[in-house]
mmCIF file of C-alpha atoms in Angstrom:
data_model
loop_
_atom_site.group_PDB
_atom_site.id
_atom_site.type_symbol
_atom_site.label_atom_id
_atom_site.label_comp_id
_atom_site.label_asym_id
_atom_site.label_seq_id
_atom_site.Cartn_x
_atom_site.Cartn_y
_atom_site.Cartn_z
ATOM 1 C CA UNK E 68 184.965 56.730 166.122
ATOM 2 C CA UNK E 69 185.542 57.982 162.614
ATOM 3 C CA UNK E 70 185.478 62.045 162.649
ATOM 4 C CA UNK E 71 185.997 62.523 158.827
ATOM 5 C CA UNK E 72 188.709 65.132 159.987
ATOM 6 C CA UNK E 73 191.074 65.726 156.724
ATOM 7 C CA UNK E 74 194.637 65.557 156.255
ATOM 8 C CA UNK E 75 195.602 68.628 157.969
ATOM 9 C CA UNK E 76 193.970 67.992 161.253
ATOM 10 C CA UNK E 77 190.951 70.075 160.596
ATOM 11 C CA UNK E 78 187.266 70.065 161.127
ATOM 12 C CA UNK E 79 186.189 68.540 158.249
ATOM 13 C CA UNK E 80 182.794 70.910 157.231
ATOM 14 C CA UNK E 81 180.186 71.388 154.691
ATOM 15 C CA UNK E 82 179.418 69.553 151.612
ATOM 16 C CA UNK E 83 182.756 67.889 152.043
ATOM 17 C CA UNK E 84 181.958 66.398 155.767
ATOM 18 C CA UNK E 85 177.842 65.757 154.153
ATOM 19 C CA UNK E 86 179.024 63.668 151.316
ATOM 20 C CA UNK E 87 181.383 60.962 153.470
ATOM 21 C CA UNK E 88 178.812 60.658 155.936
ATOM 22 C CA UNK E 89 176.112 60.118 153.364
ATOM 23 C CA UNK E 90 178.399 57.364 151.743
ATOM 24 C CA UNK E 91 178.970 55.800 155.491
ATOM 25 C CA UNK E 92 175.369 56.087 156.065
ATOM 26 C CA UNK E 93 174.527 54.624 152.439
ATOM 27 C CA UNK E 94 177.313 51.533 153.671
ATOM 28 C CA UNK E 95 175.497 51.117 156.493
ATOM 29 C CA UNK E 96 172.031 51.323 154.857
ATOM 30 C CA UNK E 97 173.411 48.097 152.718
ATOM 31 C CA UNK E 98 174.317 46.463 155.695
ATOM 32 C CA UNK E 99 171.026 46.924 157.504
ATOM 33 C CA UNK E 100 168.995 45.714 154.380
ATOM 34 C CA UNK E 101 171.907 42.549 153.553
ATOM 35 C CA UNK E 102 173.006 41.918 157.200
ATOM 36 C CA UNK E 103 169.218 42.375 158.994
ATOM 37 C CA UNK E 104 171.505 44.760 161.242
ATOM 38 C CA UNK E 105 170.211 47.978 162.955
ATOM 39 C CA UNK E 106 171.780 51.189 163.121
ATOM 40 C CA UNK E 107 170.372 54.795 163.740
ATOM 41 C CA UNK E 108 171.367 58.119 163.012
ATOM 42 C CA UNK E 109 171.075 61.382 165.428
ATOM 43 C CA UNK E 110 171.352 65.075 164.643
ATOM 44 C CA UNK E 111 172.300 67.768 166.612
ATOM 45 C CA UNK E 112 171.202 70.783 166.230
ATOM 46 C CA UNK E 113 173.679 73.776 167.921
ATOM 47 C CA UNK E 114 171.434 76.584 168.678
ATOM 48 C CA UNK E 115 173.547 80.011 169.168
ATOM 49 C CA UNK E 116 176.231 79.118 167.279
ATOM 50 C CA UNK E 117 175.931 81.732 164.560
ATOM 51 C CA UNK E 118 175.846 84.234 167.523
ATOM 52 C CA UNK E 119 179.117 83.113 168.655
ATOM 53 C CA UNK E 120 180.532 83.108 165.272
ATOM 54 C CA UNK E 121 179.543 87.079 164.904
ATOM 55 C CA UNK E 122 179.756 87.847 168.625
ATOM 56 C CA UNK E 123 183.590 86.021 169.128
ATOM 57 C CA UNK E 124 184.763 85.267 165.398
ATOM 58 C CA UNK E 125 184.924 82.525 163.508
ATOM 59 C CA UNK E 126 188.181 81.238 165.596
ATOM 60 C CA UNK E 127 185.987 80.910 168.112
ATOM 61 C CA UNK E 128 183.693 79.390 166.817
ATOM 62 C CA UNK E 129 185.512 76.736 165.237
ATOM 63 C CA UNK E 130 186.835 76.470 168.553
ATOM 64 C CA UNK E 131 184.008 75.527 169.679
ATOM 65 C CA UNK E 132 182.366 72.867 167.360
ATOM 66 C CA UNK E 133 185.715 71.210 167.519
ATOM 67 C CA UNK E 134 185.648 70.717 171.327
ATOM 68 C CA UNK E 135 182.116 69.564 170.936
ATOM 69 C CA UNK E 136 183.387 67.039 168.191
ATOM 70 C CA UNK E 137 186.199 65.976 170.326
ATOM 71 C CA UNK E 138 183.271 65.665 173.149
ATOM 72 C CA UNK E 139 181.061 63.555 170.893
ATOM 73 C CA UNK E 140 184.220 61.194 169.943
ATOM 74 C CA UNK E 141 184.970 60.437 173.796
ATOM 75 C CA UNK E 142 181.338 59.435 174.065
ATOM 76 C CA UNK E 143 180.701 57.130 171.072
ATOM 77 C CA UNK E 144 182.040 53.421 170.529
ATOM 78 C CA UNK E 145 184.691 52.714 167.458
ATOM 79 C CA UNK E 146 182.084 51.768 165.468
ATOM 80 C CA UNK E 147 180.294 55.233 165.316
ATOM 81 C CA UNK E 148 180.922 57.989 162.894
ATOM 82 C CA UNK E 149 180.554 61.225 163.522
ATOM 83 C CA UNK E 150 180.723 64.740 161.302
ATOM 84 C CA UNK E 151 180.425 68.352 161.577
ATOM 85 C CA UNK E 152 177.761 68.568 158.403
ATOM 86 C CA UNK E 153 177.490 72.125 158.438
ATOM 87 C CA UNK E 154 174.419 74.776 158.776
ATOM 88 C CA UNK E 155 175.381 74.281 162.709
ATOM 89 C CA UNK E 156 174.890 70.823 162.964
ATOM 90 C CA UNK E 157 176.594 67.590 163.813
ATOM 91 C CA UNK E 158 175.866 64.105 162.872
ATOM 92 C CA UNK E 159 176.332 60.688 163.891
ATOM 93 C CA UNK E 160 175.574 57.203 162.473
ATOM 94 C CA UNK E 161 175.295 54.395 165.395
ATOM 95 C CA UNK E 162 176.015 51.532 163.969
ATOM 96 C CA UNK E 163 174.557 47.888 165.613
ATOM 97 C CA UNK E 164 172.453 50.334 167.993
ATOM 98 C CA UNK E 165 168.829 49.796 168.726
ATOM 99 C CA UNK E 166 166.450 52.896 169.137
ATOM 100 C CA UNK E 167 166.983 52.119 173.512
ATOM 101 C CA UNK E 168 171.089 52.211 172.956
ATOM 102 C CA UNK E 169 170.615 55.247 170.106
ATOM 103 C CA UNK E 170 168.248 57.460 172.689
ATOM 104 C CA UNK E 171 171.618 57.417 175.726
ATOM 105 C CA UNK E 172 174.171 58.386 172.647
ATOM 106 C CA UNK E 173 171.846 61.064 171.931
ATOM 107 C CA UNK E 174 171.547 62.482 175.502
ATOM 108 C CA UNK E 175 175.448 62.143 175.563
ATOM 109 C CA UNK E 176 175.831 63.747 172.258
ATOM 110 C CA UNK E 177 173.688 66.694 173.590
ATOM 111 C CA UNK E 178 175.340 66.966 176.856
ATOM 112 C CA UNK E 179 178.523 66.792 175.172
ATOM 113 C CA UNK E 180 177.024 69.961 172.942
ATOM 114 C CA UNK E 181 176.312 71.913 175.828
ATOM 115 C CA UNK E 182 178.856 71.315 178.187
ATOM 116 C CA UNK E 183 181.686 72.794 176.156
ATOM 117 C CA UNK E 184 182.451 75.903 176.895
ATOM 118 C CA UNK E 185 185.391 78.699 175.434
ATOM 119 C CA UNK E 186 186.814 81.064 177.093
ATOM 120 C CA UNK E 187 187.217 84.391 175.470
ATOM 121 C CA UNK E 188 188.248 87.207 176.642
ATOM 122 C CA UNK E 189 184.556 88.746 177.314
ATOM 123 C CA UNK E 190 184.434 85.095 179.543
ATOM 124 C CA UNK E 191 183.129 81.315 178.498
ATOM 125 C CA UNK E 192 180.622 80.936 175.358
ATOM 126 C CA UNK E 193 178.674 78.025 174.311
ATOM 127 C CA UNK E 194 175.823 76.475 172.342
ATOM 128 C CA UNK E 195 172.641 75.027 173.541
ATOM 129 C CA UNK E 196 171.621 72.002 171.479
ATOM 130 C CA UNK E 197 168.807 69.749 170.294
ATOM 131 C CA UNK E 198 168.925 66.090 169.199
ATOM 132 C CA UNK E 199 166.632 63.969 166.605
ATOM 133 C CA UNK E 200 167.343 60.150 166.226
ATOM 134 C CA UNK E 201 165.955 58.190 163.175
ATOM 135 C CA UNK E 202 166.096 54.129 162.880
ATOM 136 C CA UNK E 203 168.225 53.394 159.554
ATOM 137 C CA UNK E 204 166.167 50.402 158.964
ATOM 138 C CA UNK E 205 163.262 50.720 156.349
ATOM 139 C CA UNK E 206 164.686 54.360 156.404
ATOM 140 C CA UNK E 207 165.219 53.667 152.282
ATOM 141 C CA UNK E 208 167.787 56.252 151.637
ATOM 142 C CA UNK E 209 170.304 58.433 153.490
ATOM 143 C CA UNK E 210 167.974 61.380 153.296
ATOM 144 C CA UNK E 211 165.183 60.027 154.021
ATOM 145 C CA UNK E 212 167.103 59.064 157.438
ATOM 146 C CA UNK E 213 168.193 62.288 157.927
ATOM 147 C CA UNK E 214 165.285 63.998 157.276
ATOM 148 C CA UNK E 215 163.501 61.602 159.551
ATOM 149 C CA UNK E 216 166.208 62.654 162.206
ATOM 150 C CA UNK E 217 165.338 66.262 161.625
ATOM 151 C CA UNK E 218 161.648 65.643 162.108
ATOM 152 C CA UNK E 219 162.053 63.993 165.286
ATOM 153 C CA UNK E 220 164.438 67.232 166.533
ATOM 154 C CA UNK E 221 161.346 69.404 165.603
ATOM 155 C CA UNK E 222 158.433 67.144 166.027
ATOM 156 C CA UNK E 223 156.154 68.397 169.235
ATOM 157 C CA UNK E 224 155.982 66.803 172.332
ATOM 158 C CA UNK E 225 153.509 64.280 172.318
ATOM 159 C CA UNK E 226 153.860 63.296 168.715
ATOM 160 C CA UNK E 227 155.641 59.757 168.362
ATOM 161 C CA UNK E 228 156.041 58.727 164.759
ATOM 162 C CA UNK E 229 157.279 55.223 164.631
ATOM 163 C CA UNK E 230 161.337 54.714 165.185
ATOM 164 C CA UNK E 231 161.810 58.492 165.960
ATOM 165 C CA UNK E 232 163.338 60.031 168.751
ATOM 166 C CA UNK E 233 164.444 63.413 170.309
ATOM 167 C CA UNK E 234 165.363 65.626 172.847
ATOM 168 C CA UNK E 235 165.410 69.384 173.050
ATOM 169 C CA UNK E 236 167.661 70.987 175.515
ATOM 170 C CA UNK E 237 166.765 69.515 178.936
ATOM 171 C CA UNK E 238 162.788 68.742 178.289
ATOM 172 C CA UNK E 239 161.999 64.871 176.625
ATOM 173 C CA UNK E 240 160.582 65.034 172.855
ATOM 174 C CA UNK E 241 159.684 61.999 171.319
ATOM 175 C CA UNK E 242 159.176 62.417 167.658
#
């Protein structure tokens, strides 16, 4: 999978890592509409990662989200794109993946989130995590996909809008 890392081997974060993936999600978005293809997009959500980053350091930190990255990478196919897109999340655009195949890359991607643990020298920190999936097709726009992504991460059990998934730490929530 594509991790939108930059030249130097880094993370690639913030507005820089949000703008690629909006242009592969935007490509994809074409291709859905042109092509009749599907696709979805999932967002995870890495709860107590700000606490790391003031508890351990930013090193840490970084540390952290790029194990979880590397984590993510291992459990996607070469079509899939994935990004650190800042504000403690991570993204990923499944491309040719129905809402069934889009739901088991989210568990992975959230398993993958909380699995990780650093070691530091007050012992091993992690994050917890939460995961939203949104169909790209008849999503219109990349931010209307992610935003229907995030609704489905925070959308209460019980409440199933059409094409939205998610799952919050171990419990099912279907958004």
């Amino acid at each position: 999978p594509e991790d939108l890392r930059g030249t130097g081997g880094g993370v690639l974060a913030g507005p820089p890592g949000q703008r690629a993936f909006e242009r592969a999600v935007r490509h994809q978005l074409l291709r859905c509409r042109r092509y009749g293809e599907q696709a979805a997009l999932v967002r995870c959500s890495l709860h107590g990662l700000s606490e790391v980053r003031s508890s351990h350091g930013p090193e840490t930190a970084d540390k952290l989200v790029a194990g979880i990255l590397d984590g993510v990478r291992r459990r996607l196919r070469g079509t899939d794109v994935v990004a650190y897109v800042g504000d403690q999340e991570i993204a990923a655009l499944l491309a040719h993946a129905d809402m069934d195949a889009a739901k088991t890359t989210a568990d992975a991607i959230r398993d993958a989130a909380q699995d990780l643990r650093v070691e530091t020298s007050r012992g091993p920190v992690g994050t917890d995590a939460s995961v939203g999936v949104a169909s790209l097709v008849g999503a219109g726009s990349p931010g209307r996909a992610f935003a229907d992504a995030g609704l489905a991460m925070n959308t209460p059990s019980g409440a199933r809008p059409t094409g939205r998934f998610a799952r919050r730490n171990a419990g099912v929530r279907f958004g």
